[in-house]
């Protein structure tokens, strides 16, 4: 419910009961039709209305917060699925890069063959590698199409790859435990369900009391018109109280269960956000090592292997392995970015509402 709103959940009274009867004969004579009307209204206890209103408000708040949590989860799932789709697209792009590297080897091998320092078997080995890459490309394209189909239930449409980009997740969204208040839709919903259960328990306690009913009626069967109107109060007292006691015990158990679930929800939230924060931090560490050391070293290794092959001091198989390793490093880098983006999406879904508002 919006802050500052003066509208509160209205808890209606029990529906009134209206009775109507027709009598073919009255005291006035056999040819006169008599009518009988009666209206009764149960009178609720004031604290019963208050507890019912609190239960309705808490239930409405819980439903709203659960919806917000589902929206956050859906957003994280979409981002994660998109990250895997992007990764497959990157694998296809890197596959083309690998093929270009092997084509360079084919050019060098052909030149060596023309100079008489190469062999036909080396040329066939390069062509076999190109054929293997082409077969793998077909598999990657089918995998990408399958991932795009998996995004249809989440997006409501098939995604387009016109601008398929994935930015590296930033570390600025990482917060220390002291900066994160338990103000999250998951926790809010659990606390609201606990408040609803407590209010339901109060309602069950009040229902153990006697029930009062106001009655008013009109009976034309009485010949004296002064006696036809009737007003009264009815009282219903539980005979054994077993049904009411059972309702109280059930409501007490539900309140205890909701209290435990609220505590558990906060614990799980803290554990999940700590786990995802560690994943994001580790992902940034791995990405820095790949960017600053592993990838430059592997590029240098490939260039050295290509030069050694051209000069006749290197082996073709070593150059092919170097091309594969260079692609493998780039693919691992893309995988780290994918996992980092997915972990960041999950982390963002767990950020408290007040923290998000402070950032905005």
PDB file of C-alpha atoms in Angstrom, residues 77-359:
ATOM      1  CA  UNK A  77      16.231 -15.390 -15.104  1.00  0.00           C
ATOM      2  CA  UNK A  78      15.907 -13.364 -18.304  1.00  0.00           C
ATOM      3  CA  UNK A  79      19.368 -11.869 -17.791  1.00  0.00           C
ATOM      4  CA  UNK A  80      20.871 -15.287 -17.081  1.00  0.00           C
ATOM      5  CA  UNK A  81      19.275 -16.838 -20.177  1.00  0.00           C
ATOM      6  CA  UNK A  82      20.400 -13.871 -22.253  1.00  0.00           C
ATOM      7  CA  UNK A  83      23.946 -14.311 -20.931  1.00  0.00           C
ATOM      8  CA  UNK A  84      24.031 -17.940 -22.083  1.00  0.00           C
ATOM      9  CA  UNK A  85      22.654 -16.942 -25.473  1.00  0.00           C
ATOM     10  CA  UNK A  86      25.335 -14.265 -25.748  1.00  0.00           C
ATOM     11  CA  UNK A  87      27.984 -16.823 -24.764  1.00  0.00           C
ATOM     12  CA  UNK A  88      26.932 -19.143 -27.577  1.00  0.00           C
ATOM     13  CA  UNK A  89      27.067 -16.243 -30.003  1.00  0.00           C
ATOM     14  CA  UNK A  90      30.572 -15.405 -28.756  1.00  0.00           C
ATOM     15  CA  UNK A  91      31.576 -19.040 -29.235  1.00  0.00           C
ATOM     16  CA  UNK A  92      30.450 -18.788 -32.869  1.00  0.00           C
ATOM     17  CA  UNK A  93      32.428 -15.574 -33.369  1.00  0.00           C
ATOM     18  CA  UNK A  94      35.519 -17.120 -31.776  1.00  0.00           C
ATOM     19  CA  UNK A  95      35.004 -20.171 -33.939  1.00  0.00           C
ATOM     20  CA  UNK A  96      35.268 -17.958 -37.015  1.00  0.00           C
ATOM     21  CA  UNK A  97      38.428 -16.412 -35.558  1.00  0.00           C
ATOM     22  CA  UNK A  98      39.914 -19.869 -35.041  1.00  0.00           C
ATOM     23  CA  UNK A  99      39.119 -20.794 -38.604  1.00  0.00           C
ATOM     24  CA  UNK A 100      40.875 -17.643 -39.781  1.00  0.00           C
ATOM     25  CA  UNK A 101      43.955 -18.661 -37.770  1.00  0.00           C
ATOM     26  CA  UNK A 102      43.946 -22.144 -39.251  1.00  0.00           C
ATOM     27  CA  UNK A 103      43.567 -20.628 -42.714  1.00  0.00           C
ATOM     28  CA  UNK A 104      46.771 -18.704 -42.000  1.00  0.00           C
ATOM     29  CA  UNK A 105      48.396 -22.030 -41.211  1.00  0.00           C
ATOM     30  CA  UNK A 106      47.041 -23.410 -44.475  1.00  0.00           C
ATOM     31  CA  UNK A 107      48.626 -20.516 -46.365  1.00  0.00           C
ATOM     32  CA  UNK A 108      51.985 -21.041 -44.658  1.00  0.00           C
ATOM     33  CA  UNK A 109      51.811 -24.808 -45.212  1.00  0.00           C
ATOM     34  CA  UNK A 110      51.001 -24.331 -48.880  1.00  0.00           C
ATOM     35  CA  UNK A 111      53.952 -21.964 -49.275  1.00  0.00           C
ATOM     36  CA  UNK A 112      56.246 -24.473 -47.570  1.00  0.00           C
ATOM     37  CA  UNK A 113      54.949 -27.149 -49.915  1.00  0.00           C
ATOM     38  CA  UNK A 114      55.684 -24.950 -52.928  1.00  0.00           C
ATOM     39  CA  UNK A 115      59.245 -24.346 -51.652  1.00  0.00           C
ATOM     40  CA  UNK A 116      59.752 -28.051 -51.207  1.00  0.00           C
ATOM     41  CA  UNK A 117      60.217 -27.906 -47.446  1.00  0.00           C
ATOM     42  CA  UNK A 118      56.683 -28.990 -46.561  1.00  0.00           C
ATOM     43  CA  UNK A 119      54.735 -32.208 -47.001  1.00  0.00           C
ATOM     44  CA  UNK A 120      51.392 -33.187 -48.465  1.00  0.00           C
ATOM     45  CA  UNK A 121      50.400 -34.783 -45.153  1.00  0.00           C
ATOM     46  CA  UNK A 122      50.732 -31.418 -43.396  1.00  0.00           C
ATOM     47  CA  UNK A 123      48.442 -29.827 -45.978  1.00  0.00           C
ATOM     48  CA  UNK A 124      45.883 -32.586 -45.490  1.00  0.00           C
ATOM     49  CA  UNK A 125      46.161 -32.173 -41.713  1.00  0.00           C
ATOM     50  CA  UNK A 126      45.257 -28.481 -42.014  1.00  0.00           C
ATOM     51  CA  UNK A 127      42.291 -29.268 -44.272  1.00  0.00           C
ATOM     52  CA  UNK A 128      41.084 -31.869 -41.786  1.00  0.00           C
ATOM     53  CA  UNK A 129      41.233 -29.266 -39.034  1.00  0.00           C
ATOM     54  CA  UNK A 130      39.166 -26.866 -41.172  1.00  0.00           C
ATOM     55  CA  UNK A 131      36.570 -29.583 -41.788  1.00  0.00           C
ATOM     56  CA  UNK A 132      36.373 -30.263 -38.049  1.00  0.00           C
ATOM     57  CA  UNK A 133      35.813 -26.570 -37.375  1.00  0.00           C
ATOM     58  CA  UNK A 134      33.030 -26.423 -39.964  1.00  0.00           C
ATOM     59  CA  UNK A 135      31.263 -29.378 -38.338  1.00  0.00           C
ATOM     60  CA  UNK A 136      31.549 -27.738 -34.919  1.00  0.00           C
ATOM     61  CA  UNK A 137      30.075 -24.522 -36.331  1.00  0.00           C
ATOM     62  CA  UNK A 138      26.881 -26.351 -37.292  1.00  0.00           C
ATOM     63  CA  UNK A 139      26.543 -27.607 -33.693  1.00  0.00           C
ATOM     64  CA  UNK A 140      27.062 -24.133 -32.238  1.00  0.00           C
ATOM     65  CA  UNK A 141      24.454 -22.590 -34.516  1.00  0.00           C
ATOM     66  CA  UNK A 142      21.923 -25.239 -33.502  1.00  0.00           C
ATOM     67  CA  UNK A 143      22.749 -24.602 -29.832  1.00  0.00           C
ATOM     68  CA  UNK A 144      22.223 -20.870 -30.301  1.00  0.00           C
ATOM     69  CA  UNK A 145      18.838 -21.470 -31.938  1.00  0.00           C
ATOM     70  CA  UNK A 146      17.818 -23.676 -29.008  1.00  0.00           C
ATOM     71  CA  UNK A 147      18.803 -21.039 -26.447  1.00  0.00           C
ATOM     72  CA  UNK A 148      16.872 -18.417 -28.402  1.00  0.00           C
ATOM     73  CA  UNK A 149      13.805 -20.670 -28.180  1.00  0.00           C
ATOM     74  CA  UNK A 150      14.294 -20.953 -24.412  1.00  0.00           C
ATOM     75  CA  UNK A 151      14.014 -17.168 -24.176  1.00  0.00           C
ATOM     76  CA  UNK A 152      10.566 -17.094 -25.806  1.00  0.00           C
ATOM     77  CA  UNK A 153       8.646 -18.067 -22.603  1.00  0.00           C
ATOM     78  CA  UNK A 154      10.539 -15.382 -20.678  1.00  0.00           C
ATOM     79  CA  UNK A 155      10.340 -12.575 -23.252  1.00  0.00           C
ATOM     80  CA  UNK A 156       7.137 -13.530 -25.028  1.00  0.00           C
ATOM     81  CA  UNK A 157       8.950 -13.409 -28.357  1.00  0.00           C
ATOM     82  CA  UNK A 158      12.024 -14.760 -30.096  1.00  0.00           C
ATOM     83  CA  UNK A 159      15.069 -12.545 -29.366  1.00  0.00           C
ATOM     84  CA  UNK A 160      16.903 -10.875 -32.189  1.00  0.00           C
ATOM     85  CA  UNK A 161      20.673 -10.830 -32.496  1.00  0.00           C
ATOM     86  CA  UNK A 162      20.918  -7.468 -34.238  1.00  0.00           C
ATOM     87  CA  UNK A 163      22.726  -5.853 -31.296  1.00  0.00           C
ATOM     88  CA  UNK A 164      23.852  -8.811 -29.222  1.00  0.00           C
ATOM     89  CA  UNK A 165      26.077  -7.289 -26.552  1.00  0.00           C
ATOM     90  CA  UNK A 166      26.833  -8.052 -22.944  1.00  0.00           C
ATOM     91  CA  UNK A 167      28.640  -5.523 -20.793  1.00  0.00           C
ATOM     92  CA  UNK A 168      30.896  -6.625 -17.979  1.00  0.00           C
ATOM     93  CA  UNK A 169      29.190  -6.392 -14.593  1.00  0.00           C
ATOM     94  CA  UNK A 170      30.443  -3.578 -12.391  1.00  0.00           C
ATOM     95  CA  UNK A 171      31.763  -4.001  -8.869  1.00  0.00           C
ATOM     96  CA  UNK A 172      30.105  -0.764  -7.739  1.00  0.00           C
ATOM     97  CA  UNK A 173      26.901  -2.635  -6.830  1.00  0.00           C
ATOM     98  CA  UNK A 174      28.674  -4.762  -4.227  1.00  0.00           C
ATOM     99  CA  UNK A 175      27.866  -3.741  -0.671  1.00  0.00           C
ATOM    100  CA  UNK A 176      29.136  -4.805   2.717  1.00  0.00           C
ATOM    101  CA  UNK A 177      26.770  -6.578   5.105  1.00  0.00           C
ATOM    102  CA  UNK A 178      26.468  -3.439   7.218  1.00  0.00           C
ATOM    103  CA  UNK A 179      25.143  -1.490   4.227  1.00  0.00           C
ATOM    104  CA  UNK A 180      22.335  -3.953   3.513  1.00  0.00           C
ATOM    105  CA  UNK A 181      19.189  -3.677   5.588  1.00  0.00           C
ATOM    106  CA  UNK A 182      16.711  -6.582   5.538  1.00  0.00           C
ATOM    107  CA  UNK A 183      14.292  -4.485   3.478  1.00  0.00           C
ATOM    108  CA  UNK A 184      13.629  -6.888   0.631  1.00  0.00           C
ATOM    109  CA  UNK A 185      10.354  -8.106  -0.953  1.00  0.00           C
ATOM    110  CA  UNK A 186      11.183 -11.687   0.051  1.00  0.00           C
ATOM    111  CA  UNK A 187      11.535 -10.699   3.714  1.00  0.00           C
ATOM    112  CA  UNK A 188       8.667  -8.231   3.610  1.00  0.00           C
ATOM    113  CA  UNK A 189       6.349 -10.900   2.228  1.00  0.00           C
ATOM    114  CA  UNK A 190       7.366 -13.409   4.913  1.00  0.00           C
ATOM    115  CA  UNK A 191       6.879 -10.832   7.676  1.00  0.00           C
ATOM    116  CA  UNK A 192       3.498  -9.848   6.234  1.00  0.00           C
ATOM    117  CA  UNK A 193       2.417 -13.497   6.181  1.00  0.00           C
ATOM    118  CA  UNK A 194       3.470 -13.766   9.819  1.00  0.00           C
ATOM    119  CA  UNK A 195       1.428 -10.667  10.692  1.00  0.00           C
ATOM    120  CA  UNK A 196      -1.532 -12.111   8.805  1.00  0.00           C
ATOM    121  CA  UNK A 197      -1.263 -15.378  10.750  1.00  0.00           C
ATOM    122  CA  UNK A 198      -1.115 -13.504  14.072  1.00  0.00           C
ATOM    123  CA  UNK A 199      -4.211 -11.532  13.101  1.00  0.00           C
ATOM    124  CA  UNK A 200      -5.985 -14.761  12.122  1.00  0.00           C
ATOM    125  CA  UNK A 201      -5.110 -16.112  15.558  1.00  0.00           C
ATOM    126  CA  UNK A 202      -6.701 -13.046  17.167  1.00  0.00           C
ATOM    127  CA  UNK A 203      -9.823 -13.634  15.075  1.00  0.00           C
ATOM    128  CA  UNK A 204      -9.962 -17.261  16.211  1.00  0.00           C
ATOM    129  CA  UNK A 205      -9.614 -16.170  19.849  1.00  0.00           C
ATOM    130  CA  UNK A 206     -12.511 -13.729  19.483  1.00  0.00           C
ATOM    131  CA  UNK A 207     -14.648 -16.392  17.805  1.00  0.00           C
ATOM    132  CA  UNK A 208     -14.633 -18.309  21.091  1.00  0.00           C
ATOM    133  CA  UNK A 209     -16.929 -15.668  22.574  1.00  0.00           C
ATOM    134  CA  UNK A 210     -20.734 -15.704  22.306  1.00  0.00           C
ATOM    135  CA  UNK A 211     -22.216 -14.300  19.102  1.00  0.00           C
ATOM    136  CA  UNK A 212     -24.904 -11.610  19.230  1.00  0.00           C
ATOM    137  CA  UNK A 213     -27.501 -11.069  16.532  1.00  0.00           C
ATOM    138  CA  UNK A 214     -29.941  -8.160  16.134  1.00  0.00           C
ATOM    139  CA  UNK A 215     -33.361  -9.131  14.755  1.00  0.00           C
ATOM    140  CA  UNK A 216     -36.240  -7.072  13.398  1.00  0.00           C
ATOM    141  CA  UNK A 217     -39.413  -8.359  11.756  1.00  0.00           C
ATOM    142  CA  UNK A 218     -43.004  -7.798  10.768  1.00  0.00           C
ATOM    143  CA  UNK A 219     -45.725 -10.438  11.095  1.00  0.00           C
ATOM    144  CA  UNK A 220     -49.148  -9.726   9.601  1.00  0.00           C
ATOM    145  CA  UNK A 221     -50.526 -12.931  11.086  1.00  0.00           C
ATOM    146  CA  UNK A 222     -51.285 -10.980  14.188  1.00  0.00           C
ATOM    147  CA  UNK A 223     -54.704  -9.395  14.038  1.00  0.00           C
ATOM    148  CA  UNK A 224     -53.564  -6.629  16.356  1.00  0.00           C
ATOM    149  CA  UNK A 225     -51.392  -4.313  14.236  1.00  0.00           C
ATOM    150  CA  UNK A 226     -49.588  -3.095  17.340  1.00  0.00           C
ATOM    151  CA  UNK A 227     -48.145  -6.580  17.846  1.00  0.00           C
ATOM    152  CA  UNK A 228     -46.960  -7.170  14.296  1.00  0.00           C
ATOM    153  CA  UNK A 229     -43.521  -5.482  14.652  1.00  0.00           C
ATOM    154  CA  UNK A 230     -40.857  -7.457  16.484  1.00  0.00           C
ATOM    155  CA  UNK A 231     -37.359  -6.327  17.563  1.00  0.00           C
ATOM    156  CA  UNK A 232     -34.947  -8.474  19.521  1.00  0.00           C
ATOM    157  CA  UNK A 233     -31.423  -9.641  20.281  1.00  0.00           C
ATOM    158  CA  UNK A 234     -30.215 -13.205  19.833  1.00  0.00           C
ATOM    159  CA  UNK A 235     -27.248 -14.825  21.546  1.00  0.00           C
ATOM    160  CA  UNK A 236     -25.455 -17.930  20.288  1.00  0.00           C
ATOM    161  CA  UNK A 237     -23.280 -19.548  22.927  1.00  0.00           C
ATOM    162  CA  UNK A 238     -20.888 -22.351  21.928  1.00  0.00           C
ATOM    163  CA  UNK A 239     -22.159 -25.495  23.604  1.00  0.00           C
ATOM    164  CA  UNK A 240     -18.890 -27.426  23.853  1.00  0.00           C
ATOM    165  CA  UNK A 241     -16.411 -25.004  22.285  1.00  0.00           C
ATOM    166  CA  UNK A 242     -14.508 -27.838  20.604  1.00  0.00           C
ATOM    167  CA  UNK A 243     -14.767 -26.327  17.143  1.00  0.00           C
ATOM    168  CA  UNK A 244     -13.528 -22.963  18.408  1.00  0.00           C
ATOM    169  CA  UNK A 245     -10.685 -24.581  20.377  1.00  0.00           C
ATOM    170  CA  UNK A 246      -9.611 -26.513  17.278  1.00  0.00           C
ATOM    171  CA  UNK A 247      -9.613 -23.312  15.234  1.00  0.00           C
ATOM    172  CA  UNK A 248      -7.438 -21.580  17.854  1.00  0.00           C
ATOM    173  CA  UNK A 249      -4.957 -24.462  17.951  1.00  0.00           C
ATOM    174  CA  UNK A 250      -4.738 -24.480  14.164  1.00  0.00           C
ATOM    175  CA  UNK A 251      -4.244 -20.706  14.027  1.00  0.00           C
ATOM    176  CA  UNK A 252      -1.566 -20.927  16.738  1.00  0.00           C
ATOM    177  CA  UNK A 253       0.329 -23.561  14.767  1.00  0.00           C
ATOM    178  CA  UNK A 254       0.104 -21.496  11.580  1.00  0.00           C
ATOM    179  CA  UNK A 255       1.352 -18.389  13.388  1.00  0.00           C
ATOM    180  CA  UNK A 256       4.342 -20.328  14.746  1.00  0.00           C
ATOM    181  CA  UNK A 257       5.076 -21.711  11.297  1.00  0.00           C
ATOM    182  CA  UNK A 258       4.921 -18.273   9.669  1.00  0.00           C
ATOM    183  CA  UNK A 259       7.186 -16.859  12.397  1.00  0.00           C
ATOM    184  CA  UNK A 260       9.775 -19.550  11.667  1.00  0.00           C
ATOM    185  CA  UNK A 261       9.459 -19.006   7.896  1.00  0.00           C
ATOM    186  CA  UNK A 262      10.009 -15.263   8.342  1.00  0.00           C
ATOM    187  CA  UNK A 263      13.181 -15.909  10.337  1.00  0.00           C
ATOM    188  CA  UNK A 264      14.353 -18.491   7.821  1.00  0.00           C
ATOM    189  CA  UNK A 265      13.646 -16.151   4.891  1.00  0.00           C
ATOM    190  CA  UNK A 266      15.941 -13.514   6.371  1.00  0.00           C
ATOM    191  CA  UNK A 267      18.691 -16.083   6.998  1.00  0.00           C
ATOM    192  CA  UNK A 268      18.435 -17.473   3.474  1.00  0.00           C
ATOM    193  CA  UNK A 269      18.465 -13.951   2.035  1.00  0.00           C
ATOM    194  CA  UNK A 270      21.677 -13.106   3.882  1.00  0.00           C
ATOM    195  CA  UNK A 271      23.284 -16.394   2.852  1.00  0.00           C
ATOM    196  CA  UNK A 272      22.287 -15.976  -0.800  1.00  0.00           C
ATOM    197  CA  UNK A 273      23.497 -12.398  -1.068  1.00  0.00           C
ATOM    198  CA  UNK A 274      26.831 -13.303   0.572  1.00  0.00           C
ATOM    199  CA  UNK A 275      27.279 -16.257  -1.795  1.00  0.00           C
ATOM    200  CA  UNK A 276      26.490 -14.207  -4.907  1.00  0.00           C
ATOM    201  CA  UNK A 277      28.712 -11.344  -3.757  1.00  0.00           C
ATOM    202  CA  UNK A 278      31.594 -13.811  -3.412  1.00  0.00           C
ATOM    203  CA  UNK A 279      30.852 -15.155  -6.905  1.00  0.00           C
ATOM    204  CA  UNK A 280      30.913 -11.649  -8.387  1.00  0.00           C
ATOM    205  CA  UNK A 281      34.175 -10.776  -6.630  1.00  0.00           C
ATOM    206  CA  UNK A 282      35.802 -14.042  -7.749  1.00  0.00           C
ATOM    207  CA  UNK A 283      34.557 -13.480 -11.295  1.00  0.00           C
ATOM    208  CA  UNK A 284      36.200 -10.070 -11.453  1.00  0.00           C
ATOM    209  CA  UNK A 285      39.437 -11.581 -10.163  1.00  0.00           C
ATOM    210  CA  UNK A 286      39.453 -14.311 -12.820  1.00  0.00           C
ATOM    211  CA  UNK A 287      38.583 -11.801 -15.529  1.00  0.00           C
ATOM    212  CA  UNK A 288      41.464  -9.516 -14.558  1.00  0.00           C
ATOM    213  CA  UNK A 289      43.945 -12.406 -14.750  1.00  0.00           C
ATOM    214  CA  UNK A 290      42.643 -13.430 -18.171  1.00  0.00           C
ATOM    215  CA  UNK A 291      42.751  -9.876 -19.539  1.00  0.00           C
ATOM    216  CA  UNK A 292      46.099  -8.837 -18.113  1.00  0.00           C
ATOM    217  CA  UNK A 293      48.178 -12.027 -18.294  1.00  0.00           C
ATOM    218  CA  UNK A 294      46.674 -15.145 -19.790  1.00  0.00           C
ATOM    219  CA  UNK A 295      45.269 -13.689 -23.016  1.00  0.00           C
ATOM    220  CA  UNK A 296      48.362 -11.582 -23.935  1.00  0.00           C
ATOM    221  CA  UNK A 297      50.663 -14.549 -23.255  1.00  0.00           C
ATOM    222  CA  UNK A 298      48.603 -16.876 -25.417  1.00  0.00           C
ATOM    223  CA  UNK A 299      48.510 -14.344 -28.267  1.00  0.00           C
ATOM    224  CA  UNK A 300      52.299 -14.109 -28.109  1.00  0.00           C
ATOM    225  CA  UNK A 301      52.533 -17.903 -28.093  1.00  0.00           C
ATOM    226  CA  UNK A 302      50.385 -18.125 -31.231  1.00  0.00           C
ATOM    227  CA  UNK A 303      52.409 -15.517 -33.087  1.00  0.00           C
ATOM    228  CA  UNK A 304      55.645 -17.280 -32.136  1.00  0.00           C
ATOM    229  CA  UNK A 305      54.272 -20.641 -33.284  1.00  0.00           C
ATOM    230  CA  UNK A 306      53.185 -19.162 -36.613  1.00  0.00           C
ATOM    231  CA  UNK A 307      56.588 -17.526 -37.164  1.00  0.00           C
ATOM    232  CA  UNK A 308      58.443 -20.712 -36.226  1.00  0.00           C
ATOM    233  CA  UNK A 309      56.334 -22.706 -38.664  1.00  0.00           C
ATOM    234  CA  UNK A 310      57.013 -20.213 -41.446  1.00  0.00           C
ATOM    235  CA  UNK A 311      60.763 -20.311 -40.749  1.00  0.00           C
ATOM    236  CA  UNK A 312      60.829 -24.084 -40.674  1.00  0.00           C
ATOM    237  CA  UNK A 313      61.795 -24.399 -37.014  1.00  0.00           C
ATOM    238  CA  UNK A 314      58.304 -25.150 -35.720  1.00  0.00           C
ATOM    239  CA  UNK A 315      55.868 -28.027 -36.046  1.00  0.00           C
ATOM    240  CA  UNK A 316      52.418 -27.782 -37.637  1.00  0.00           C
ATOM    241  CA  UNK A 317      50.751 -29.654 -34.791  1.00  0.00           C
ATOM    242  CA  UNK A 318      52.184 -27.202 -32.259  1.00  0.00           C
ATOM    243  CA  UNK A 319      50.802 -24.286 -34.272  1.00  0.00           C
ATOM    244  CA  UNK A 320      47.346 -25.896 -34.486  1.00  0.00           C
ATOM    245  CA  UNK A 321      47.360 -26.514 -30.728  1.00  0.00           C
ATOM    246  CA  UNK A 322      48.399 -22.905 -30.148  1.00  0.00           C
ATOM    247  CA  UNK A 323      45.464 -21.676 -32.252  1.00  0.00           C
ATOM    248  CA  UNK A 324      43.121 -23.903 -30.279  1.00  0.00           C
ATOM    249  CA  UNK A 325      44.532 -22.693 -26.972  1.00  0.00           C
ATOM    250  CA  UNK A 326      44.145 -19.059 -27.989  1.00  0.00           C
ATOM    251  CA  UNK A 327      40.501 -19.669 -28.821  1.00  0.00           C
ATOM    252  CA  UNK A 328      40.103 -21.616 -25.585  1.00  0.00           C
ATOM    253  CA  UNK A 329      41.409 -18.704 -23.520  1.00  0.00           C
ATOM    254  CA  UNK A 330      39.039 -16.312 -25.281  1.00  0.00           C
ATOM    255  CA  UNK A 331      36.170 -18.737 -24.741  1.00  0.00           C
ATOM    256  CA  UNK A 332      37.012 -19.048 -21.038  1.00  0.00           C
ATOM    257  CA  UNK A 333      37.009 -15.267 -20.837  1.00  0.00           C
ATOM    258  CA  UNK A 334      33.539 -15.191 -22.419  1.00  0.00           C
ATOM    259  CA  UNK A 335      32.417 -17.863 -19.948  1.00  0.00           C
ATOM    260  CA  UNK A 336      33.674 -15.794 -17.023  1.00  0.00           C
ATOM    261  CA  UNK A 337      31.788 -12.757 -18.338  1.00  0.00           C
ATOM    262  CA  UNK A 338      28.664 -14.896 -18.748  1.00  0.00           C
ATOM    263  CA  UNK A 339      28.855 -16.281 -15.210  1.00  0.00           C
ATOM    264  CA  UNK A 340      29.737 -12.858 -13.827  1.00  0.00           C
ATOM    265  CA  UNK A 341      26.731 -11.285 -15.539  1.00  0.00           C
ATOM    266  CA  UNK A 342      24.428 -14.053 -14.266  1.00  0.00           C
ATOM    267  CA  UNK A 343      25.743 -13.749 -10.705  1.00  0.00           C
ATOM    268  CA  UNK A 344      25.375  -9.969 -10.827  1.00  0.00           C
ATOM    269  CA  UNK A 345      21.774 -10.346 -12.012  1.00  0.00           C
ATOM    270  CA  UNK A 346      21.044 -12.624  -9.066  1.00  0.00           C
ATOM    271  CA  UNK A 347      22.803 -10.225  -6.699  1.00  0.00           C
ATOM    272  CA  UNK A 348      20.803  -7.251  -7.993  1.00  0.00           C
ATOM    273  CA  UNK A 349      17.590  -9.204  -7.389  1.00  0.00           C
ATOM    274  CA  UNK A 350      18.572  -9.514  -3.709  1.00  0.00           C
ATOM    275  CA  UNK A 351      19.512  -5.873  -3.128  1.00  0.00           C
ATOM    276  CA  UNK A 352      17.176  -4.249  -0.550  1.00  0.00           C
ATOM    277  CA  UNK A 353      14.608  -1.699  -1.686  1.00  0.00           C
ATOM    278  CA  UNK A 354      16.104   1.163   0.341  1.00  0.00           C
ATOM    279  CA  UNK A 355      19.555   0.516  -1.109  1.00  0.00           C
ATOM    280  CA  UNK A 356      18.158   0.698  -4.643  1.00  0.00           C
ATOM    281  CA  UNK A 357      16.306   3.913  -3.797  1.00  0.00           C
ATOM    282  CA  UNK A 358      19.520   5.411  -2.393  1.00  0.00           C
ATOM    283  CA  UNK A 359      21.372   4.552  -5.611  1.00  0.00           C
TER     284      UNK A 359
END
